[in-house]
GROMACS .gro file of C-alpha atoms in nm:
model
  258
    1PHE     CA    1  -0.620  -3.473  -0.745
    2GLU     CA    2  -0.302  -3.284  -0.818
    3HIS     CA    3  -0.018  -3.418  -1.029
    4THR     CA    4   0.317  -3.336  -0.865
    5GLY     CA    5   0.402  -3.687  -0.754
    6LEU     CA    6   0.028  -3.744  -0.679
    7GLN     CA    7  -0.125  -3.525  -0.407
    8ALA     CA    8  -0.468  -3.623  -0.279
    9ASP     CA    9  -0.668  -3.527   0.030
   10GLN     CA   10  -0.850  -3.771   0.255
   11GLY     CA   11  -1.154  -3.905   0.074
   12ALA     CA   12  -1.006  -3.872  -0.272
   13ASP     CA   13  -1.020  -4.206  -0.449
   14ASP     CA   14  -0.789  -4.325  -0.724
   15ALA     CA   15  -1.036  -4.592  -0.831
   16PRO     CA   16  -1.104  -4.603  -1.208
   17LEU     CA   17  -1.380  -4.374  -1.330
   18ALA     CA   18  -1.533  -4.260  -1.657
   19VAL     CA   19  -1.416  -3.917  -1.775
   20GLY     CA   20  -1.619  -3.857  -2.091
   21SER     CA   21  -1.486  -3.600  -2.336
   22ILE     CA   22  -1.162  -3.553  -2.142
   23GLN     CA   23  -1.030  -3.847  -2.345
   24LYS     CA   24  -1.082  -3.681  -2.688
   25PRO     CA   25  -0.719  -3.562  -2.730
   26PHE     CA   26  -0.612  -3.926  -2.744
   27VAL     CA   27  -0.842  -3.988  -3.038
   28ALA     CA   28  -0.635  -3.726  -3.219
   29LYS     CA   29  -0.314  -3.900  -3.114
   30ALA     CA   30  -0.440  -4.233  -3.250
   31TRP     CA   31  -0.549  -4.066  -3.576
   32ALA     CA   32  -0.202  -3.911  -3.612
   33GLU     CA   33  -0.039  -4.253  -3.560
   34ALA     CA   34  -0.257  -4.397  -3.837
   35HIS     CA   35  -0.205  -4.104  -4.077
   36PRO     CA   36   0.164  -4.003  -4.050
   37GLY     CA   37   0.248  -3.678  -4.223
   38GLU     CA   38  -0.117  -3.584  -4.285
   39ALA     CA   39  -0.290  -3.269  -4.161
   40PRO     CA   40  -0.605  -3.324  -3.954
   41PRO     CA   41  -0.922  -3.311  -4.165
   42ARG     CA   42  -1.207  -3.066  -4.144
   43PHE     CA   43  -1.555  -3.201  -4.079
   44ARG     CA   44  -1.901  -3.051  -4.065
   45CYS     CA   45  -2.125  -3.074  -3.761
   46ASP     CA   46  -2.492  -3.007  -3.840
   47PRO     CA   47  -2.828  -3.080  -3.672
   48ASP     CA   48  -2.817  -3.442  -3.796
   49SER     CA   49  -2.468  -3.511  -3.659
   50ARG     CA   50  -2.569  -3.639  -3.314
   51CYS     CA   51  -2.357  -3.381  -3.134
   52TRP     CA   52  -2.424  -3.254  -2.784
   53LEU     CA   53  -2.494  -2.915  -2.948
   54HIS     CA   54  -2.812  -3.008  -3.130
   55SER     CA   55  -2.792  -2.719  -3.375
   56GLY     CA   56  -2.440  -2.826  -3.477
   57HIS     CA   57  -2.105  -2.645  -3.471
   58GLY     CA   58  -2.076  -2.601  -3.848
   59GLU     CA   59  -1.752  -2.678  -4.033
   60LEU     CA   60  -1.448  -2.693  -3.810
   61GLY     CA   61  -1.096  -2.832  -3.777
   62LEU     CA   62  -0.922  -3.012  -3.496
   63SER     CA   63  -0.832  -2.717  -3.271
   64GLN     CA   64  -1.176  -2.559  -3.280
   65ALA     CA   65  -1.343  -2.899  -3.243
   66LEU     CA   66  -1.146  -2.958  -2.922
   67THR     CA   67  -1.220  -2.608  -2.792
   68VAL     CA   68  -1.594  -2.670  -2.823
   69SER     CA   69  -1.571  -3.049  -2.762
   70CYS     CA   70  -1.757  -3.137  -3.081
   71ASN     CA   71  -1.881  -3.496  -3.067
   72ALA     CA   72  -1.947  -3.511  -3.440
   73TYR     CA   73  -1.589  -3.412  -3.529
   74PHE     CA   74  -1.424  -3.662  -3.296
   75ARG     CA   75  -1.663  -3.939  -3.390
   76GLN     CA   76  -1.560  -3.897  -3.754
   77LEU     CA   77  -1.192  -3.877  -3.652
   78ALA     CA   78  -1.229  -4.202  -3.456
   79GLU     CA   79  -1.411  -4.369  -3.745
   80ALA     CA   80  -1.119  -4.276  -3.972
   81THR     CA   81  -0.875  -4.452  -3.736
   82PRO     CA   82  -0.826  -4.831  -3.733
   83LEU     CA   83  -0.970  -4.973  -3.411
   84PRO     CA   84  -0.649  -5.161  -3.321
   85VAL     CA   85  -0.459  -4.830  -3.332
   86LEU     CA   86  -0.722  -4.657  -3.118
   87THR     CA   87  -0.715  -4.941  -2.868
   88ASP     CA   88  -0.335  -4.948  -2.849
   89ILE     CA   89  -0.307  -4.572  -2.789
   90PHE     CA   90  -0.577  -4.570  -2.522
   91LYS     CA   91  -0.420  -4.864  -2.340
   92THR     CA   92  -0.078  -4.697  -2.355
   93GLU     CA   93  -0.224  -4.382  -2.200
   94GLY     CA   94  -0.373  -4.581  -1.912
   95PHE     CA   95  -0.735  -4.640  -2.013
   96LEU     CA   96  -0.882  -4.972  -1.908
   97CYS     CA   97  -1.019  -5.120  -2.227
   98LYS     CA   98  -1.010  -5.444  -2.422
   99SER     CA   99  -1.142  -5.293  -2.741
  100LEU     CA  100  -1.295  -4.966  -2.855
  101THR     CA  101  -1.568  -4.830  -3.076
  102ALA     CA  102  -1.583  -4.480  -3.220
  103GLU     CA  103  -1.846  -4.394  -2.957
  104SER     CA  104  -1.652  -4.521  -2.658
  105ALA     CA  105  -1.333  -4.355  -2.786
  106ILE     CA  106  -1.493  -4.010  -2.768
  107GLY     CA  107  -1.631  -4.064  -2.417
  108LEU     CA  108  -1.978  -4.195  -2.496
  109ALA     CA  109  -2.119  -4.533  -2.399
  110GLY     CA  110  -2.016  -4.810  -2.637
  111ALA     CA  111  -2.112  -5.175  -2.644
  112ASP     CA  112  -1.914  -5.232  -2.322
  113GLY     CA  113  -2.022  -4.907  -2.156
  114LEU     CA  114  -1.795  -4.613  -2.078
  115LEU     CA  115  -1.416  -4.633  -2.063
  116ASP     CA  116  -1.254  -4.601  -1.722
  117ILE     CA  117  -0.915  -4.470  -1.615
  118ARG     CA  118  -0.753  -4.404  -1.278
  119PRO     CA  119  -0.732  -4.029  -1.201
  120SER     CA  120  -0.357  -4.062  -1.140
  121ALA     CA  121  -0.308  -4.223  -1.483
  122LEU     CA  122  -0.522  -3.957  -1.652
  123LEU     CA  123  -0.325  -3.672  -1.498
  124ALA     CA  124   0.003  -3.836  -1.598
  125ALA     CA  125  -0.127  -3.879  -1.955
  126TYR     CA  126  -0.214  -3.510  -1.978
  127VAL     CA  127   0.122  -3.402  -1.841
  128ARG     CA  128   0.290  -3.612  -2.109
  129LEU     CA  129   0.057  -3.461  -2.367
  130VAL     CA  130   0.160  -3.103  -2.291
  131LYS     CA  131   0.531  -3.167  -2.226
  132LEU     CA  132   0.647  -3.441  -2.464
  133PRO     CA  133   0.649  -3.422  -2.845
  134TRP     CA  134   0.477  -3.706  -3.028
  135PRO     CA  135   0.713  -3.931  -3.227
  136VAL     CA  136   0.447  -3.937  -3.500
  137GLY     CA  137   0.221  -3.640  -3.569
  138GLU     CA  138   0.382  -3.359  -3.369
  139PRO     CA  139   0.198  -3.093  -3.579
  140VAL     CA  140  -0.125  -3.265  -3.479
  141ARG     CA  141  -0.025  -3.242  -3.112
  142GLN     CA  142   0.030  -2.869  -3.156
  143GLN     CA  143  -0.326  -2.835  -3.284
  144VAL     CA  144  -0.449  -3.037  -2.987
  145LEU     CA  145  -0.267  -2.803  -2.749
  146ALA     CA  146  -0.416  -2.501  -2.925
  147GLY     CA  147  -0.760  -2.652  -2.882
  148LEU     CA  148  -0.704  -2.720  -2.511
  149ARG     CA  149  -0.576  -2.366  -2.463
  150GLY     CA  150  -0.885  -2.233  -2.639
  151ALA     CA  151  -1.110  -2.453  -2.425
  152ALA     CA  152  -0.958  -2.304  -2.109
  153LEU     CA  153  -1.014  -1.948  -2.232
  154THR     CA  154  -1.340  -1.943  -2.424
  155GLY     CA  155  -1.458  -2.302  -2.472
  156THR     CA  156  -1.633  -2.569  -2.271
  157ALA     CA  157  -1.356  -2.567  -2.007
  158ASN     CA  158  -1.356  -2.189  -1.955
  159LEU     CA  159  -1.160  -2.133  -1.634
  160GLY     CA  160  -1.171  -1.756  -1.662
  161GLN     CA  161  -0.792  -1.719  -1.665
  162ARG     CA  162  -0.488  -1.766  -1.884
  163GLY     CA  163  -0.194  -2.000  -1.850
  164TYR     CA  164  -0.377  -2.333  -1.868
  165TRP     CA  165  -0.465  -2.613  -2.103
  166ALA     CA  166  -0.799  -2.760  -1.998
  167LYS     CA  167  -1.067  -3.010  -2.090
  168THR     CA  168  -1.399  -3.114  -1.939
  169GLY     CA  169  -1.614  -3.425  -1.941
  170THR     CA  170  -1.978  -3.492  -1.857
  171VAL     CA  171  -2.080  -3.849  -1.775
  172PRO     CA  172  -2.405  -4.013  -1.659
  173ILE     CA  173  -2.423  -4.103  -1.292
  174GLN     CA  174  -2.416  -4.480  -1.254
  175GLY     CA  175  -2.759  -4.597  -1.142
  176ASP     CA  176  -2.910  -4.254  -1.211
  177PRO     CA  177  -2.865  -4.192  -1.585
  178SER     CA  178  -3.104  -3.895  -1.582
  179HIS     CA  179  -2.834  -3.697  -1.398
  180THR     CA  180  -2.469  -3.634  -1.479
  181CYS     CA  181  -2.146  -3.555  -1.300
  182GLY     CA  182  -1.896  -3.309  -1.439
  183LEU     CA  183  -1.518  -3.330  -1.448
  184ALA     CA  184  -1.264  -3.058  -1.521
  185LEU     CA  185  -0.894  -3.113  -1.583
  186ALA     CA  186  -0.638  -2.833  -1.608
  187VAL     CA  187  -0.263  -2.832  -1.676
  188ASP     CA  188  -0.053  -2.519  -1.633
  189ASP     CA  189   0.262  -2.407  -1.814
  190THR     CA  190   0.487  -2.584  -1.562
  191GLY     CA  191   0.322  -2.921  -1.626
  192TRP     CA  192   0.130  -2.920  -1.297
  193ALA     CA  193  -0.217  -3.073  -1.339
  194ILE     CA  194  -0.538  -3.100  -1.140
  195LEU     CA  195  -0.856  -3.301  -1.179
  196ALA     CA  196  -1.179  -3.207  -1.003
  197ARG     CA  197  -1.521  -3.372  -1.007
  198LEU     CA  198  -1.858  -3.205  -0.959
  199PRO     CA  199  -2.087  -3.477  -0.821
  200ARG     CA  200  -2.394  -3.341  -1.000
  201GLY     CA  201  -2.360  -3.113  -1.297
  202THR     CA  202  -2.178  -3.080  -1.628
  203GLY     CA  203  -1.816  -3.047  -1.723
  204ARG     CA  204  -1.871  -2.681  -1.809
  205GLU     CA  205  -2.013  -2.622  -1.460
  206ALA     CA  206  -1.722  -2.807  -1.300
  207ALA     CA  207  -1.474  -2.580  -1.484
  208ALA     CA  208  -1.666  -2.268  -1.383
  209ALA     CA  209  -1.664  -2.373  -1.019
  210LEU     CA  210  -1.295  -2.465  -1.032
  211GLY     CA  211  -1.178  -2.132  -1.175
  212GLU     CA  212  -1.151  -1.925  -0.858
  213PRO     CA  213  -1.014  -2.203  -0.632
  214LEU     CA  214  -0.760  -2.273  -0.904
  215ALA     CA  215  -0.643  -1.914  -0.888
  216ARG     CA  216  -0.567  -1.963  -0.520
  217LEU     CA  217  -0.394  -2.295  -0.583
  218ARG     CA  218  -0.162  -2.126  -0.835
  219PRO     CA  219  -0.139  -1.769  -0.699
  220TRP     CA  220   0.137  -1.665  -0.941
  221ASN     CA  221  -0.128  -1.679  -1.216
  222MET     CA  222  -0.345  -1.424  -1.035
  223ALA     CA  223  -0.224  -1.145  -1.265
  224ASN     CA  224  -0.405  -1.323  -1.547
  225LEU     CA  225  -0.731  -1.362  -1.358
  226ARG     CA  226  -1.031  -1.233  -1.553
  227LEU     CA  227  -1.325  -1.398  -1.381
  228PRO     CA  228  -1.681  -1.267  -1.423
  229ARG     CA  229  -1.862  -1.152  -1.115
  230ARG     CA  230  -2.093  -1.422  -0.983
  231LYS     CA  231  -2.389  -1.404  -0.750
  232GLY     CA  232  -2.386  -1.588  -0.421
  233LYS     CA  233  -2.103  -1.719  -0.209
  234ILE     CA  234  -1.823  -1.899  -0.389
  235PRO     CA  235  -1.724  -2.233  -0.229
  236GLN     CA  236  -1.398  -2.214  -0.035
  237PRO     CA  237  -1.262  -2.569  -0.060
  238LEU     CA  238  -0.889  -2.506  -0.033
  239GLN     CA  239  -0.683  -2.580   0.274
  240LYS     CA  240  -0.319  -2.486   0.311
  241ASN     CA  241  -0.123  -2.769   0.468
  242GLY     CA  242   0.199  -2.598   0.570
  243SER     CA  243   0.389  -2.672   0.250
  244THR     CA  244   0.390  -2.524  -0.098
  245PHE     CA  245   0.112  -2.765  -0.201
  246VAL     CA  246  -0.258  -2.733  -0.138
  247ARG     CA  247  -0.437  -3.064  -0.136
  248VAL     CA  248  -0.782  -3.098  -0.283
  249ARG     CA  249  -1.052  -3.355  -0.234
  250MET     CA  250  -1.150  -3.477  -0.579
  251LEU     CA  251  -1.487  -3.621  -0.481
  252ASP     CA  252  -1.593  -3.336  -0.252
  253LEU     CA  253  -1.400  -3.033  -0.379
  254LEU     CA  254  -1.687  -2.874  -0.567
  255GLY     CA  255  -2.039  -2.843  -0.434
  256SER     CA  256  -2.348  -2.796  -0.648
  257ARG     CA  257  -2.382  -2.449  -0.800
  258ARG     CA  258  -2.748  -2.444  -0.898
   0.00000   0.00000   0.00000
């Protein structure tokens, strides 16, 4: 899916889906609403913190925690935010939820399972995030943007090129929890956004596979391309359609890259 009035190819589905860690920036927004005028805290992630990185990320602040998508940091941030505030922010941004827990707020399964959101609503929420100041907690938003920029350059959403804010998510496949699908979302400096889904894989793998097609979608960013050389043939999923837009198929854009 692209966000420029929504562009979607045949087969792309705007049905609600779980997006995992892609929703973490909105935990920060809810925390900022609940703590006006305060700077985001620093937390420690160690081997006992139940983070996806079992060894832990060490002590880190908001920007770095978003760059590396630290579960422990955002869990503690969510726990420090009143649940009604979390729920209100997530509903406002388009997530389909009646109530939240700290786990479900950071993209993990809560008592009611994973949160869902329509791809179109998620893209719109991210465009607002990068373009519109927050009425409460604007300095916190700036740290969120720094973390998303870092994620696109060196973090879990490494696209291999500059000029983007990006975030990834990894979620269990429904009915096959031993496998996961990966999602990668990127927003460029103009406010254009794209969401792609790797049917089997991780968010990091989805971002890696998206990097080179993304360079062709936004050719004016080619000067900033710094992709590593990869073995094997790179998927060529892009199709020009006679206009300035290239449509992408969200469900089938990225094939497996094992």
